[in-house]
mmCIF file of C-alpha atoms in Angstrom:
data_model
loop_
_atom_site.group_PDB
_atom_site.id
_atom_site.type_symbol
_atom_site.label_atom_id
_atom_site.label_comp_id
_atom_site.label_asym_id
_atom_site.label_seq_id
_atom_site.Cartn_x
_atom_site.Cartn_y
_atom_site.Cartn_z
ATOM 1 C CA UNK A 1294 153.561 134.382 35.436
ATOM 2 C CA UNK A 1295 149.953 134.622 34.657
ATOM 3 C CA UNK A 1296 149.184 132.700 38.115
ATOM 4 C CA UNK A 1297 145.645 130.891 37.927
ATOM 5 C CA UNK A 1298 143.374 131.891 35.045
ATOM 6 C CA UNK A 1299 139.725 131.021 34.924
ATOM 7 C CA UNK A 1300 137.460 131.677 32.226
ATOM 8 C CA UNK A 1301 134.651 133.140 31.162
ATOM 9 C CA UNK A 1302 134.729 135.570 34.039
ATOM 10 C CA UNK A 1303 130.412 135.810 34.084
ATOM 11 C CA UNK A 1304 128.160 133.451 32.018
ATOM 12 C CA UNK A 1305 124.765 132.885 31.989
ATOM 13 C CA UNK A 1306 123.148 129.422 31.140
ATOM 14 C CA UNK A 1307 119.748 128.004 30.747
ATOM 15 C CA UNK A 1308 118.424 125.275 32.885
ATOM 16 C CA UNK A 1309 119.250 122.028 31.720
ATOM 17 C CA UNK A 1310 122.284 123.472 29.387
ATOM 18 C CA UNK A 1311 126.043 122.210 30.361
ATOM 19 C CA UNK A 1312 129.139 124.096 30.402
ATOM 20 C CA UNK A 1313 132.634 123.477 31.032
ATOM 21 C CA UNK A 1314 134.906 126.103 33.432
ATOM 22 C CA UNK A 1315 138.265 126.545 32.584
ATOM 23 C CA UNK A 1316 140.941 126.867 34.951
ATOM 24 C CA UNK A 1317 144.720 126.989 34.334
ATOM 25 C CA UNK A 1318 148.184 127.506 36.227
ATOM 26 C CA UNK A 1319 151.585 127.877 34.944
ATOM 27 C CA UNK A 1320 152.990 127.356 38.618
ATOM 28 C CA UNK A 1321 153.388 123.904 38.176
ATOM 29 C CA UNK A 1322 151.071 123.296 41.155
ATOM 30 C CA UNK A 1323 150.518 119.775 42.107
ATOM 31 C CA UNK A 1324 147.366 120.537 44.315
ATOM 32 C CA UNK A 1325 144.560 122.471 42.468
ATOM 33 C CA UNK A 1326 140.582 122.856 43.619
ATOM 34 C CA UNK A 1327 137.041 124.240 43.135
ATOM 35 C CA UNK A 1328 135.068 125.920 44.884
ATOM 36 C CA UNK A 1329 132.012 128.055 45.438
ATOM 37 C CA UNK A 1330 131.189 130.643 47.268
ATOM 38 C CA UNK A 1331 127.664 131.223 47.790
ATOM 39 C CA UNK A 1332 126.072 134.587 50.548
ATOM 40 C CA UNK A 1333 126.018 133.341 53.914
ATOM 41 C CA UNK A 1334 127.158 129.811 52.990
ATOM 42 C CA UNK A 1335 131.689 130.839 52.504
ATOM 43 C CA UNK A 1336 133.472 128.715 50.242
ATOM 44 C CA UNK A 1337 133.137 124.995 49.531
ATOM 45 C CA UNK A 1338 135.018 122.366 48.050
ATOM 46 C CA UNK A 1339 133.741 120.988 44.822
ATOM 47 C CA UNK A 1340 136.197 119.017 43.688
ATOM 48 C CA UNK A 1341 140.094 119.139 43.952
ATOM 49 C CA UNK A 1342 143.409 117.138 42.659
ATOM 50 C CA UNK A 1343 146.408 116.499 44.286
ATOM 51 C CA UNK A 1344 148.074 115.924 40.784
ATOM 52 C CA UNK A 1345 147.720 114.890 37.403
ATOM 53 C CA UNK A 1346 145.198 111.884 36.792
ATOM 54 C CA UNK A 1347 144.218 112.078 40.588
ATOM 55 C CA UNK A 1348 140.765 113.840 41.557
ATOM 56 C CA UNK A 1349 138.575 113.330 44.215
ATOM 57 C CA UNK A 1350 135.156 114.863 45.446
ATOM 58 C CA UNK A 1351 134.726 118.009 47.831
ATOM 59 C CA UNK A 1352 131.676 118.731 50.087
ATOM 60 C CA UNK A 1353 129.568 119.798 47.202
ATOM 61 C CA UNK A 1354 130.509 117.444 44.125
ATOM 62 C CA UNK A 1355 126.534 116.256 43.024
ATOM 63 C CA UNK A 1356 125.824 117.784 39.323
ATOM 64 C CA UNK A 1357 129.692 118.366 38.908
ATOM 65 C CA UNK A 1358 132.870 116.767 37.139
ATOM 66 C CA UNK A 1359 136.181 116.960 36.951
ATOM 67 C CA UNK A 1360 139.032 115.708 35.057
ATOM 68 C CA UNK A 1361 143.353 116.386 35.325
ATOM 69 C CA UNK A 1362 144.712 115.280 32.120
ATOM 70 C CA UNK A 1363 147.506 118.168 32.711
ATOM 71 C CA UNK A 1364 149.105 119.667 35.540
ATOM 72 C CA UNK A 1365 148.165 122.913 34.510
ATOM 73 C CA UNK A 1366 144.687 122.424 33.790
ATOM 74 C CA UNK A 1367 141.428 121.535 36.135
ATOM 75 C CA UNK A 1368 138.434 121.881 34.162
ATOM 76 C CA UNK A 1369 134.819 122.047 36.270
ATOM 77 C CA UNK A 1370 132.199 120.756 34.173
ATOM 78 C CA UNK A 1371 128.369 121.041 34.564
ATOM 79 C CA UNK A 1372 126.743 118.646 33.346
ATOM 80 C CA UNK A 1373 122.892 119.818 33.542
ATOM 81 C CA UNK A 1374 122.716 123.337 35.184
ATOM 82 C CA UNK A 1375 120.360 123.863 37.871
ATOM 83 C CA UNK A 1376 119.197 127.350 39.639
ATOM 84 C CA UNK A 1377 120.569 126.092 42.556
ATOM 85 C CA UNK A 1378 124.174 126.277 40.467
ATOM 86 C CA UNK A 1379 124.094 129.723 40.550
ATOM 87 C CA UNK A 1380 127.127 131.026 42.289
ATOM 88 C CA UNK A 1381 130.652 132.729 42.192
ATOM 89 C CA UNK A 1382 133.009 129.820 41.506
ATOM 90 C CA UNK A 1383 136.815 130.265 42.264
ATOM 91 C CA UNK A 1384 140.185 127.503 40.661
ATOM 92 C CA UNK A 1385 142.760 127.600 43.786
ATOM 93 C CA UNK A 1386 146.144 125.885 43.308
ATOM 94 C CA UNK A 1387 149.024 125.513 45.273
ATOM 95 C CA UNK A 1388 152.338 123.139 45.527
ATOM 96 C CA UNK A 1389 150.620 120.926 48.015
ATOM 97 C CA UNK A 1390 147.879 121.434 50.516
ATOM 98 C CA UNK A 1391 150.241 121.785 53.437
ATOM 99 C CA UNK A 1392 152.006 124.683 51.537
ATOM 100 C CA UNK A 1393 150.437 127.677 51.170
ATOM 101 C CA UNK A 1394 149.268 130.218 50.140
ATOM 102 C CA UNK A 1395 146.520 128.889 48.018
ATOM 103 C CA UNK A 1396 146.512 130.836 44.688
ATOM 104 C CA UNK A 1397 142.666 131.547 43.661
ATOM 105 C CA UNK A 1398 141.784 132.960 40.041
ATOM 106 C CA UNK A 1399 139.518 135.761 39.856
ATOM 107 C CA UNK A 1400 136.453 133.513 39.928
ATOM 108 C CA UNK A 1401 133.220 132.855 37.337
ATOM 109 C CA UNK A 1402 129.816 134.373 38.249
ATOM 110 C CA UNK A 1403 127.653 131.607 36.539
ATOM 111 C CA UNK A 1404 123.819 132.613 36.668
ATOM 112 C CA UNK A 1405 121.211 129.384 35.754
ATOM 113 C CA UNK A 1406 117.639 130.803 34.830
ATOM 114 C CA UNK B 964 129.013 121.206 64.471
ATOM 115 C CA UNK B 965 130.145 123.038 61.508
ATOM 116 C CA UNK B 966 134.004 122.374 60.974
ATOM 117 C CA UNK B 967 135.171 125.932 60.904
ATOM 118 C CA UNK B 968 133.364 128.695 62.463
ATOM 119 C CA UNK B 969 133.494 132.273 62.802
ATOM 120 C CA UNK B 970 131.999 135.289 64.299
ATOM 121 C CA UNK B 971 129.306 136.540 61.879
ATOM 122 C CA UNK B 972 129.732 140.048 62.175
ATOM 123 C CA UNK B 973 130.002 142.693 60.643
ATOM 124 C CA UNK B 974 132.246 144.487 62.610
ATOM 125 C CA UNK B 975 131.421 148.451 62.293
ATOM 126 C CA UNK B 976 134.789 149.893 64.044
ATOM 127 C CA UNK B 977 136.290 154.183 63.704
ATOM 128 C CA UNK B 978 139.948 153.994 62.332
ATOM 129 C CA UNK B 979 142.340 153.397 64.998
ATOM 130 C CA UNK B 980 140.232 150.394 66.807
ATOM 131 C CA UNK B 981 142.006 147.442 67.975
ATOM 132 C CA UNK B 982 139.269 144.494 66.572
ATOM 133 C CA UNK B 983 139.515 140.852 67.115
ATOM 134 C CA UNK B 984 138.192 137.951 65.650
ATOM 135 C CA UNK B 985 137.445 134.163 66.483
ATOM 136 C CA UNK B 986 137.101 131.234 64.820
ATOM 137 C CA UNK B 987 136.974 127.714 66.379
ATOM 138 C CA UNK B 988 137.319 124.568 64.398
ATOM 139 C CA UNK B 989 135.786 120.919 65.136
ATOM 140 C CA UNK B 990 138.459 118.458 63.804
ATOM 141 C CA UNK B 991 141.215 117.719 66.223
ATOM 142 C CA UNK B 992 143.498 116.200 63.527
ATOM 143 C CA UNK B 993 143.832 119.661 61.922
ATOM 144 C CA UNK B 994 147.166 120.988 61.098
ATOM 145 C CA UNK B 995 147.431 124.172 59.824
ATOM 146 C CA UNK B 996 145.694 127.064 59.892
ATOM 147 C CA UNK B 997 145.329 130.431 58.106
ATOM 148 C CA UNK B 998 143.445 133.693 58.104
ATOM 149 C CA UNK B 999 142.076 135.098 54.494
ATOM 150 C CA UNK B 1000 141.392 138.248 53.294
ATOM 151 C CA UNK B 1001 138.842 138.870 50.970
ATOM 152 C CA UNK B 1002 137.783 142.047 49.101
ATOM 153 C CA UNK B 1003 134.435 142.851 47.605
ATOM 154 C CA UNK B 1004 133.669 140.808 44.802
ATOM 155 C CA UNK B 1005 137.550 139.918 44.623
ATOM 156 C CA UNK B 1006 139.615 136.133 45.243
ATOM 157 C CA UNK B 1007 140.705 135.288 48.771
ATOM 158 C CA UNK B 1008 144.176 136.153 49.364
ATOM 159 C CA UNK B 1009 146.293 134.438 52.232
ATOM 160 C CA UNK B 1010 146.916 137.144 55.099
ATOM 161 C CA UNK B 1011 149.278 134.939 57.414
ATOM 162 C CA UNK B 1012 149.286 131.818 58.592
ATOM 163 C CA UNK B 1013 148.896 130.438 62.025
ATOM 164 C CA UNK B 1014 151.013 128.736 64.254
ATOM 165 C CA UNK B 1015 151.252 126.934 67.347
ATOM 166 C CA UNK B 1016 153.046 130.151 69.051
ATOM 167 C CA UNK B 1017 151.389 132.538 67.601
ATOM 168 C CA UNK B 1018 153.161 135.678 65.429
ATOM 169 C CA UNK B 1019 152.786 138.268 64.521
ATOM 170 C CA UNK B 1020 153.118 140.516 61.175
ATOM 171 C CA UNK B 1021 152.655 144.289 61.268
ATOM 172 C CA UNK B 1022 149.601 145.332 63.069
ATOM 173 C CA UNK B 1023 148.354 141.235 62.837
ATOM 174 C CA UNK B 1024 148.479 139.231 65.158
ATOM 175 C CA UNK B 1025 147.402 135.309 65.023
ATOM 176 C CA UNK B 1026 147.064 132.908 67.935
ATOM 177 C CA UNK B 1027 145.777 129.437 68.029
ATOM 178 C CA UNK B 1028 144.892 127.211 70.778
ATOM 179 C CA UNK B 1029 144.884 123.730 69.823
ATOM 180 C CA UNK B 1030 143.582 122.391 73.342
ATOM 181 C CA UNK B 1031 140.014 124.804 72.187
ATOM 182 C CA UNK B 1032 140.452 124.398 68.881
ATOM 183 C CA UNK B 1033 139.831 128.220 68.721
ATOM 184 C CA UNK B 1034 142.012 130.308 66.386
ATOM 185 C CA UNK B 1035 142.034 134.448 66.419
ATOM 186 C CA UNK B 1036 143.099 137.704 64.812
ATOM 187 C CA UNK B 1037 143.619 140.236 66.364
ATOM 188 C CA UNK B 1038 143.647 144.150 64.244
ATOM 189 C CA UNK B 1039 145.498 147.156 65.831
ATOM 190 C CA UNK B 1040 145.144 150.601 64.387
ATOM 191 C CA UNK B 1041 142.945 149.976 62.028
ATOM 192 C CA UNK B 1042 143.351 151.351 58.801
ATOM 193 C CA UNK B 1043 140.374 152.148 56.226
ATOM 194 C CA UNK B 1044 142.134 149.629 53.652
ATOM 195 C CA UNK B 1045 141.585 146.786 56.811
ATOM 196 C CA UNK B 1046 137.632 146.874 55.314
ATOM 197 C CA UNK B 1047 137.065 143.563 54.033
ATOM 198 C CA UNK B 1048 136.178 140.543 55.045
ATOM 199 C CA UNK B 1049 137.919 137.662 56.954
ATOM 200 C CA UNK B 1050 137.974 133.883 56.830
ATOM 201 C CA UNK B 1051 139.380 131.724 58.825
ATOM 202 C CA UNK B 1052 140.990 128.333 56.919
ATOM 203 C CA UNK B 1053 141.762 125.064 58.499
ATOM 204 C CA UNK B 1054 143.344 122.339 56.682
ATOM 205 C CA UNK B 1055 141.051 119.162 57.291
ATOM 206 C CA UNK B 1056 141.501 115.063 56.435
ATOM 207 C CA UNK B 1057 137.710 115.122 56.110
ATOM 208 C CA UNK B 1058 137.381 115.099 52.287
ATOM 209 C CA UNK B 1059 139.860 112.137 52.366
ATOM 210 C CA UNK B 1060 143.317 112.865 51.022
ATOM 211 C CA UNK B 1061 146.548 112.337 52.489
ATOM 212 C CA UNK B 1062 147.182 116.371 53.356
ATOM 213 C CA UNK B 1063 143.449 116.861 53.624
ATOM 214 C CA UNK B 1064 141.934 119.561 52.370
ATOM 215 C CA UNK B 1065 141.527 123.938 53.025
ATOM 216 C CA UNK B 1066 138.136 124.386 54.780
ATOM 217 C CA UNK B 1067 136.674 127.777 54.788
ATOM 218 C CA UNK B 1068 134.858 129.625 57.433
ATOM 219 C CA UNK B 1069 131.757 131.943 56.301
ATOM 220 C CA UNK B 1070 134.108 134.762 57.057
ATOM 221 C CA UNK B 1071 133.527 138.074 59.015
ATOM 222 C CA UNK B 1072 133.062 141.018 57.642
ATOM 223 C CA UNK B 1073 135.320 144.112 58.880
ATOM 224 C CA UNK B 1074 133.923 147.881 58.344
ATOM 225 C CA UNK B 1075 136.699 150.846 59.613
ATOM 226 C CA UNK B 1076 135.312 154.109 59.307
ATOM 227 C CA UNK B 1077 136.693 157.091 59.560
#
């Protein structure tokens, strides 16, 4: 098993440019989230789904979308980067929220000049 | 009132130290609870989850008290592979959802030295 796989591992966009995150899990998770993970601020929910077709906003979900056509895939898109984007941004999945542990890819380090 | 918090740290302790950590949470209808580990520049991993007892794995030891909403870990012998740093995760309705949601602390960061 692969686990959770998020690509591209760094990118760097312009201001204004979008982008789309990939995340995917062959764990057949039902329960799969965003987050980011900014110095001195931890982790914090984006967005997250409790299963395919179902997604609902975080704490931070303003200049962000989602979408769960699949079970095994929660795409993060960006729809007009800001500087203020900037941050390491981890997938998590898990069987349910209640049942851990929450699997987290290796993250994306996304840089907006 | 932030909904988890954490010591800030760091924690600068020689190899051997016994070290604990705190964390207290601010939503009473929290369920479960959890102490990550995370590495430089690496994913969180689960360490061990938390319960109402308290237990215990290896040199790790987890207690919560629900009446203080206050959760802790507590290190013995620390080992130089112990350096990392540790957040504490509470699972919280406030995003909405039936199960709620993993809410992170800031984490504290552990230094053993040799």
């Amino acid at each position: 098993n692969a686990g959770v796989t998020q690509t591209p591992k760094f990118q760097v966009l312009k201001t204004g440019q979008s982008m789309t995150l990939q995340c995917a899990q062959d764990m057949n998770h039902e329960y799969m989230s965003w987050y980011r993970q900014d110095p001195g601020m931890g982790l914090r929910l984006i967005h997250y789904s409790v299963g395919a077709g179902i997604t609902d906003q975080g704490e931070v979900p303003n200049g962000y979308n989602v979408s769960r056509s699949t079970t095994e895939d929660f795409p993060l898109r960006l729809l007009s980067a800001a500087p203020s984007q900037t941050s390491v941004y981890f997938c998590a999945s898990s069987y349910s929220v209640a049942d851990p542990p929450l699997h987290f890819g290796n993250g994306t380090r996304l840089t907006v000049t | 009132r932030k909904e988890v918090e954490q010591d800030p740290g760091p924690f600068n302790v020689p190899e051997g130290a016994t070290v604990a950590f705190n964390c207290t949470y601010s939503n009473s209808a929290s369920q479960s609870f959890f102490w990550y580990r995370q590495d430089c520049r690496k994913e969180p991993k689960l360490l061990m989850s938390v319960y109402s007892s308290g237990n215990e794995d290896g040199r790790f030891t987890a207690q919560l008290n629900r009446a203080s909403q206050y959760i802790s870990l507590l290190i013995r012998d620390s080992k130089l592979s112990d350096s990392a740093t540790y957040l504490c995760v509470v699972n919280s309705p406030i995003y909405g959802g039936s199960q709620g949601n993993l809410i992170f602390g800031k984490g504290t960061k552990l230094s053993v030295k040799p």
